[in-house]
Every structure is written in C-alpha cells, then in structure tokens.
mmCIF file of C-alpha atoms in Angstrom:
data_model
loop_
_atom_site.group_PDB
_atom_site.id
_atom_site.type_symbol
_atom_site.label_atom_id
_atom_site.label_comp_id
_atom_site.label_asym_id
_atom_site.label_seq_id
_atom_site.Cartn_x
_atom_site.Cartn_y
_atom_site.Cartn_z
ATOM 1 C CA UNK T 1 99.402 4.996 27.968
ATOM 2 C CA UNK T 2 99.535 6.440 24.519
ATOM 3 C CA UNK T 3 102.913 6.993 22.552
ATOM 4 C CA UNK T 4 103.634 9.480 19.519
ATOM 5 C CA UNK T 5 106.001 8.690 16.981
ATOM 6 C CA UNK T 6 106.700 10.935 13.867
ATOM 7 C CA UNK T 7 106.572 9.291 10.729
ATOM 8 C CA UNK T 8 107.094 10.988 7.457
ATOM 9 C CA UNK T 9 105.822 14.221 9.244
ATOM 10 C CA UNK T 10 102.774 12.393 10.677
ATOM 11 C CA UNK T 11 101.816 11.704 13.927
ATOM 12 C CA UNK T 12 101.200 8.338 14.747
ATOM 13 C CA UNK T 13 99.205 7.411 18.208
ATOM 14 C CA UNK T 14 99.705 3.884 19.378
ATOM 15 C CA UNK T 15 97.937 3.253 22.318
ATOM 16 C CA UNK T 16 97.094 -0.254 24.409
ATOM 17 C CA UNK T 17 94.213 -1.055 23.579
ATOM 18 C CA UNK T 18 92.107 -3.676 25.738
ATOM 19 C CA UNK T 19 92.446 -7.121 23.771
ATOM 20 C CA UNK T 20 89.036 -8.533 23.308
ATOM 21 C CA UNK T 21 89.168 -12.627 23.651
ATOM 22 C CA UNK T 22 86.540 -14.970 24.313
ATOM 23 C CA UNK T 23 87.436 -16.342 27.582
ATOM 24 C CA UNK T 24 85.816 -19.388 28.681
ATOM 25 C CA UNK T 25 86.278 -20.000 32.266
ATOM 26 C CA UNK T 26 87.337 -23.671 33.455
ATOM 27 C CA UNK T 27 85.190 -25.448 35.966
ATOM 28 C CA UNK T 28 86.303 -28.343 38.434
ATOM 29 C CA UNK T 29 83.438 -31.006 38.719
ATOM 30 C CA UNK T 30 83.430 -29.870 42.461
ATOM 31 C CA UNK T 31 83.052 -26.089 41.165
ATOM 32 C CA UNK T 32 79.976 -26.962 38.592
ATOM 33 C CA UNK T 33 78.244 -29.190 41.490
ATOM 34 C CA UNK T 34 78.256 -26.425 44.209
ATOM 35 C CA UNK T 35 76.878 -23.689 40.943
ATOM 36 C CA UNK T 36 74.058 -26.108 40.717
ATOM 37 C CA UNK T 37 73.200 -25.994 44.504
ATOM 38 C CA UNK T 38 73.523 -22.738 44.488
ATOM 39 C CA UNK T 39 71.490 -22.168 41.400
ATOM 40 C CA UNK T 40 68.773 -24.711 42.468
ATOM 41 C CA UNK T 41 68.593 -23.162 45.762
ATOM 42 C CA UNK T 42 68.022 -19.317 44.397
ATOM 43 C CA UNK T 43 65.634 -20.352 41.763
ATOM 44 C CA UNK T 44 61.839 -19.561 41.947
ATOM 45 C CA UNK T 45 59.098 -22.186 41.316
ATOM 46 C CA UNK T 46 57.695 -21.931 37.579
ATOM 47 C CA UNK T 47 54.429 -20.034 37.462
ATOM 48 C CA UNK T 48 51.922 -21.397 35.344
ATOM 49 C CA UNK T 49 48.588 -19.719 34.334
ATOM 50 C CA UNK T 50 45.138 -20.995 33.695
ATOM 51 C CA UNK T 51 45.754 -20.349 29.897
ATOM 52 C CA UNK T 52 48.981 -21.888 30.447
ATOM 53 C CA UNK T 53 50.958 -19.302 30.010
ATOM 54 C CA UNK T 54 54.261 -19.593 32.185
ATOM 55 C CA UNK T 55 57.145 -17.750 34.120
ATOM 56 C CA UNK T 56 60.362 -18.816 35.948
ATOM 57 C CA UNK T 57 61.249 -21.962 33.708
ATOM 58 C CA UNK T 58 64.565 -23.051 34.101
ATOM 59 C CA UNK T 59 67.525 -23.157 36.244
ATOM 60 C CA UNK T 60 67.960 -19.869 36.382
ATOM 61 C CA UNK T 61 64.379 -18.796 36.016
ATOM 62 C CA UNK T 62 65.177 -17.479 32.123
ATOM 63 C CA UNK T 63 62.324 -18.497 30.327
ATOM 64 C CA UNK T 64 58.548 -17.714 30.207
ATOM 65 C CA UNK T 65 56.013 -18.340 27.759
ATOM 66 C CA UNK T 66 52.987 -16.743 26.952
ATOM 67 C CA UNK T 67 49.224 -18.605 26.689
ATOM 68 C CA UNK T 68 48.836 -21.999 25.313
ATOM 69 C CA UNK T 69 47.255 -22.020 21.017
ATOM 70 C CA UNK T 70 46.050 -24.131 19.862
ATOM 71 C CA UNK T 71 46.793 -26.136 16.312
ATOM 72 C CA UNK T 72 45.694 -28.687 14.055
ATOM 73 C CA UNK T 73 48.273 -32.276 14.039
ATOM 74 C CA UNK T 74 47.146 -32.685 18.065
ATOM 75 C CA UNK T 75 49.671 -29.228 18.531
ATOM 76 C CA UNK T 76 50.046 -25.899 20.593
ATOM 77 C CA UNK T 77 52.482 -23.693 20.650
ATOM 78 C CA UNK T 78 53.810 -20.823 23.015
ATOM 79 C CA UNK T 79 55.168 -17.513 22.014
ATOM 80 C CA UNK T 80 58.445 -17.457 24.226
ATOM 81 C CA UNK T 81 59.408 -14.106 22.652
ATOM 82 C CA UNK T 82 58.581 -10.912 20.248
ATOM 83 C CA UNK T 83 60.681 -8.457 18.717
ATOM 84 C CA UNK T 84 59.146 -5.114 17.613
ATOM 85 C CA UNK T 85 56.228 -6.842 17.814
ATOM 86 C CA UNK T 86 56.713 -9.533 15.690
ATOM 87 C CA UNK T 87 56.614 -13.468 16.970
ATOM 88 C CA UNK T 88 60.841 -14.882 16.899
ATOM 89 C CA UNK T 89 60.763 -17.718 19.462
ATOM 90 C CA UNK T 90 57.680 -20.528 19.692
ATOM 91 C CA UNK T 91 57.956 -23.645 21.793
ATOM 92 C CA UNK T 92 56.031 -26.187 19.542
ATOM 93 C CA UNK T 93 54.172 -29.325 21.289
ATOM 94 C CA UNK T 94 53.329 -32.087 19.942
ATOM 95 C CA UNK T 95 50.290 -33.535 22.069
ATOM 96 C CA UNK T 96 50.367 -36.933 20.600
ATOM 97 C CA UNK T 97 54.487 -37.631 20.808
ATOM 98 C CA UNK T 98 54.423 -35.594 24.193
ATOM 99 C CA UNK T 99 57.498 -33.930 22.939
ATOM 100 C CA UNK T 100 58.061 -30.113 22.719
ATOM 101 C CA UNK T 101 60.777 -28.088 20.574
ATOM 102 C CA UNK T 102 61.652 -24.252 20.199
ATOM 103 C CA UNK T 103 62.293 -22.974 16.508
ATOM 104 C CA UNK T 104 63.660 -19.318 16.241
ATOM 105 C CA UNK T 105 64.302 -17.625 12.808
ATOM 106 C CA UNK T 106 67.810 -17.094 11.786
ATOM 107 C CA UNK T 107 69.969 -14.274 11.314
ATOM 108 C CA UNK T 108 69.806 -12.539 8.018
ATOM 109 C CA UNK T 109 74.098 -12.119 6.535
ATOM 110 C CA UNK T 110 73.207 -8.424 5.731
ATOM 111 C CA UNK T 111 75.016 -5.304 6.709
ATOM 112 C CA UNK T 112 73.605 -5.874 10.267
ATOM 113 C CA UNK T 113 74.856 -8.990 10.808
ATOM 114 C CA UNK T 114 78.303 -9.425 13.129
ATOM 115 C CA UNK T 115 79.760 -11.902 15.209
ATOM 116 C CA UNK T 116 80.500 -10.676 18.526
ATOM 117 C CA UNK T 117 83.764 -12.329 20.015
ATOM 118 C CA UNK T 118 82.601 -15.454 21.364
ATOM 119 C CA UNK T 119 80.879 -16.434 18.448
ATOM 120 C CA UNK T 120 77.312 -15.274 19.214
ATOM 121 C CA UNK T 121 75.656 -13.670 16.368
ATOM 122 C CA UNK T 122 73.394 -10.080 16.197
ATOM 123 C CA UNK T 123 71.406 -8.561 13.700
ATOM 124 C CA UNK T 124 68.191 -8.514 11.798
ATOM 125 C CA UNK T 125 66.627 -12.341 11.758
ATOM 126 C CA UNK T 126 64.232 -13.401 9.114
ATOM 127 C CA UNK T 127 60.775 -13.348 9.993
ATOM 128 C CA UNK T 128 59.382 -16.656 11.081
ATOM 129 C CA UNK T 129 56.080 -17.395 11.101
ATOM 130 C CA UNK T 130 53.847 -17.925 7.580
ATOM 131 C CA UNK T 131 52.684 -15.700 5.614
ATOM 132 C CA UNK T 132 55.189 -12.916 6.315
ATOM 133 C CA UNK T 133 58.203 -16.203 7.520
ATOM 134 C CA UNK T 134 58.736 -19.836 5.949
ATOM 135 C CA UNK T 135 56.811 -21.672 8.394
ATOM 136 C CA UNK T 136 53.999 -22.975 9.181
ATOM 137 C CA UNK T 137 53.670 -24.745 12.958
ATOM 138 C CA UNK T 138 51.616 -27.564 11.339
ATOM 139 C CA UNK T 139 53.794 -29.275 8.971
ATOM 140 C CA UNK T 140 55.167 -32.126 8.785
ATOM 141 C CA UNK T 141 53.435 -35.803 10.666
ATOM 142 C CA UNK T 142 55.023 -35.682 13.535
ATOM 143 C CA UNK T 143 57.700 -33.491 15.504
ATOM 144 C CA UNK T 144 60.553 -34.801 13.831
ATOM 145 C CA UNK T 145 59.228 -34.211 10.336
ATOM 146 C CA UNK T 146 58.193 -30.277 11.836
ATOM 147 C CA UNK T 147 61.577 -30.042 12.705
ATOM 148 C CA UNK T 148 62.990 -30.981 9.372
ATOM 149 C CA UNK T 149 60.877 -28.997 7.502
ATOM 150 C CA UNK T 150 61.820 -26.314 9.854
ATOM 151 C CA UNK T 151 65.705 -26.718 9.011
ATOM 152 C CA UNK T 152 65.230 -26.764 5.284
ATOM 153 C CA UNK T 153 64.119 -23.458 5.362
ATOM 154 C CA UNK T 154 67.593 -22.129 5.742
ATOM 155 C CA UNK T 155 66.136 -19.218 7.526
ATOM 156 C CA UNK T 156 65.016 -21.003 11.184
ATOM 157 C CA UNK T 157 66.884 -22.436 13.967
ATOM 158 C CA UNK T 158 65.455 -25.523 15.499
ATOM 159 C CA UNK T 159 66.782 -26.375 18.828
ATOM 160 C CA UNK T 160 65.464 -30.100 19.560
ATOM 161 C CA UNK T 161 63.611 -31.377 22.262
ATOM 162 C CA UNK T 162 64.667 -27.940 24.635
ATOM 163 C CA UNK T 163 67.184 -29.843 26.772
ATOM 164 C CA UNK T 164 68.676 -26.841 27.968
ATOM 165 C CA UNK T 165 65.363 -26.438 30.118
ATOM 166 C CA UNK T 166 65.081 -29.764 30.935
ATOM 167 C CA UNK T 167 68.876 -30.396 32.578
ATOM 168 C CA UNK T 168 70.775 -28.256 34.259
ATOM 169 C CA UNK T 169 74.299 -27.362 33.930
ATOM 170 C CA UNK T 170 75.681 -31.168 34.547
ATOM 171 C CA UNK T 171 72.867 -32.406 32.408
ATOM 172 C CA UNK T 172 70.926 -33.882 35.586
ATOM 173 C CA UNK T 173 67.169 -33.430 35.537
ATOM 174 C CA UNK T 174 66.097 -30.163 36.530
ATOM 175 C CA UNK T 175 64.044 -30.157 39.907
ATOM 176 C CA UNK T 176 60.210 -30.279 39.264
ATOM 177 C CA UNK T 177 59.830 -26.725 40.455
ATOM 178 C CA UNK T 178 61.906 -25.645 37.525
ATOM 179 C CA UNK T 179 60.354 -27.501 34.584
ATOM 180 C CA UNK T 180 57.982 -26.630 32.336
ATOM 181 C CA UNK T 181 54.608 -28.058 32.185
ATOM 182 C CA UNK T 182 54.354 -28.086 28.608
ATOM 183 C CA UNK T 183 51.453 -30.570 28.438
ATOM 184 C CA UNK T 184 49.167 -27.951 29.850
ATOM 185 C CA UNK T 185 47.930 -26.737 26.654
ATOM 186 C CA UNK T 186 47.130 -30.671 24.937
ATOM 187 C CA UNK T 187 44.856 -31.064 28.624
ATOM 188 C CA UNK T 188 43.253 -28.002 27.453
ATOM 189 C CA UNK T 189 43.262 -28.214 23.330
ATOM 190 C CA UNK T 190 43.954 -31.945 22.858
ATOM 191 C CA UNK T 191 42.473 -33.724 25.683
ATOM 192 C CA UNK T 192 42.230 -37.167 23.794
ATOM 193 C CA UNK T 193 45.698 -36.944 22.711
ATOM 194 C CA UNK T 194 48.801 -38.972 24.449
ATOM 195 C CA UNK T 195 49.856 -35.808 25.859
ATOM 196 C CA UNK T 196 46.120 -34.578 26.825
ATOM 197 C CA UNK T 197 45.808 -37.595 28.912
ATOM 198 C CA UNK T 198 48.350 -36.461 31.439
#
C-alpha cells in the first residue's frame, strides 16, 4: 500500500517496503536429529573416478572435485571449483600427514564487493594460484605451515582440515558413503607416503 503526502509542493511516496533481516531459524535437538536422517537417507554415494576425481561428497551431496595432481612435499591437490575459467577452490593433501585442507582466494574490497544480509560476501576474489595469485600449493613443511603461509597472504581463505565434509550437521561422522576418499591421489602419486600406504 503506497501513501502520498505533499510536502513543500512535492510528492512524497512512502510505501512498505519488505524488511530484509537475516533470519536464522531455531532447531530443537529432536528437529536437527530427524534433518540428519532425512539428509543421510536422500544422499547419494560419493562417486570416485580412476583419476580420482569425485562427485556427491557430503551430506548433502555438495561437493565434487575434479582429477587427482600431483605435487612435490608428498602432495595433490583437487580443483573443487573454477570461475571464468580460472582455478578459486583446491582441496590440498598432504600424503605424508594424511590430512587434507581447502584454500579459496578472498574477496577483493572494491566497488564489487557487498555484504548481502546475512553476512555472506560477493564480488570479484583475488586470483589464487601462483604466478597470476599468492600461492604456491607447495610451501611450507607440512600442512600446517601451507596453511599459514596461505593466511599471510591476506588475499586466501583457508578453511582447516574440511570438517564441514567430514561431520554432518550435529558434528557426528558422516556415513562412509558420504566421505571423501581423499587419499586416492597419494595411492596413485605418493605411494610410499603415510597416506599412499592406505
């Protein structure tokens, strides 16, 4: 419904306007349970290629990853996603901790850059990967150090050991189906490694 007023022989149009909130919705422990049964029950087995490349990772069957490289430091890595065709999500494995971690470049504070109302961020991100990026997927001794390195850049966004695809949404293991067999590539690349011995 849109009212006029007159205001110093100007029109002024007020209208109601939809408020836009970030609404979190509250779950009861009962609530979050029966949305894991239900989202263990509708998800689809991960897929994993000969070049271990992967799809249907995760609870809800969100992530896929393209073929196993192969690095120096006992490493591989998997592109988990391109934009306009340019590498801006790797999982990195380290063969020889058997741990594996997903760096994405951040967001650039240009004019592109906005907040949307819950906090998530859109706009141009830096470019990752050396020469054009900051990084290099062989630095540092270990995984640790990588990831270090990696967030004293400034410009890439390290998110750990990837729980998020390892638990689900009460933190309990995910069921095997779901997981990712990120050792595949150290059995291929790294075969004397901690990791290739799996």
């Amino acid at each position: 419904m849109i009212r006029q007023f007159l205001i110093s022989g100007s029109i002024l149009l007020l209208g109601t306007l939809p408020a836009v909130a970030c609404i979190f919705p509250h779950y009861s422990p009962a609530e979050l349970r029966q949305q894991n049964r239900d989202a263990r029950a509708a998800s689809k087995p991960v897929v994993t290629g000969a070049d271990c490349s992967f799809v249907n990772a995760g609870l809800n069957d969100s992530l896929s990853g393209g073929p196993a490289i192969r690095l120096e430091n006992s490493r591989i890595y998997h592109v988990l996603g391109t934009s306009k065709g340019v590498v801006s999500d790797v999982m990195v494995v380290d063969c020889e901790g058997r741990s594996a971690t997903r760096v994405r470049p951040d967001y650039i504070q240009n004019d592109n850059y906005a907040l949307d109302s819950c906090g998530g961020e859109h706009g141009d991100r830096y470019p990752l990967l050396a020469p054009e990026g900051p990084l290099s997927l062989t630095e540092g001794s270990n995984l640790a150090a990588f990831e270090g390195i990696a967030k004293k850049t400034g410009k890439v966004r390290v998110d750990g050991e990837m729980p998020a695809y390892f638990t689900d949404f009460l933190d309990k293991p995910l069921p095997r189906k779901d997981r990712v067999d990120f050792l595949c590539g150290c059995r291929r690349y790294h075969p004397q490694s901690a990791g290739g011995k799996s």
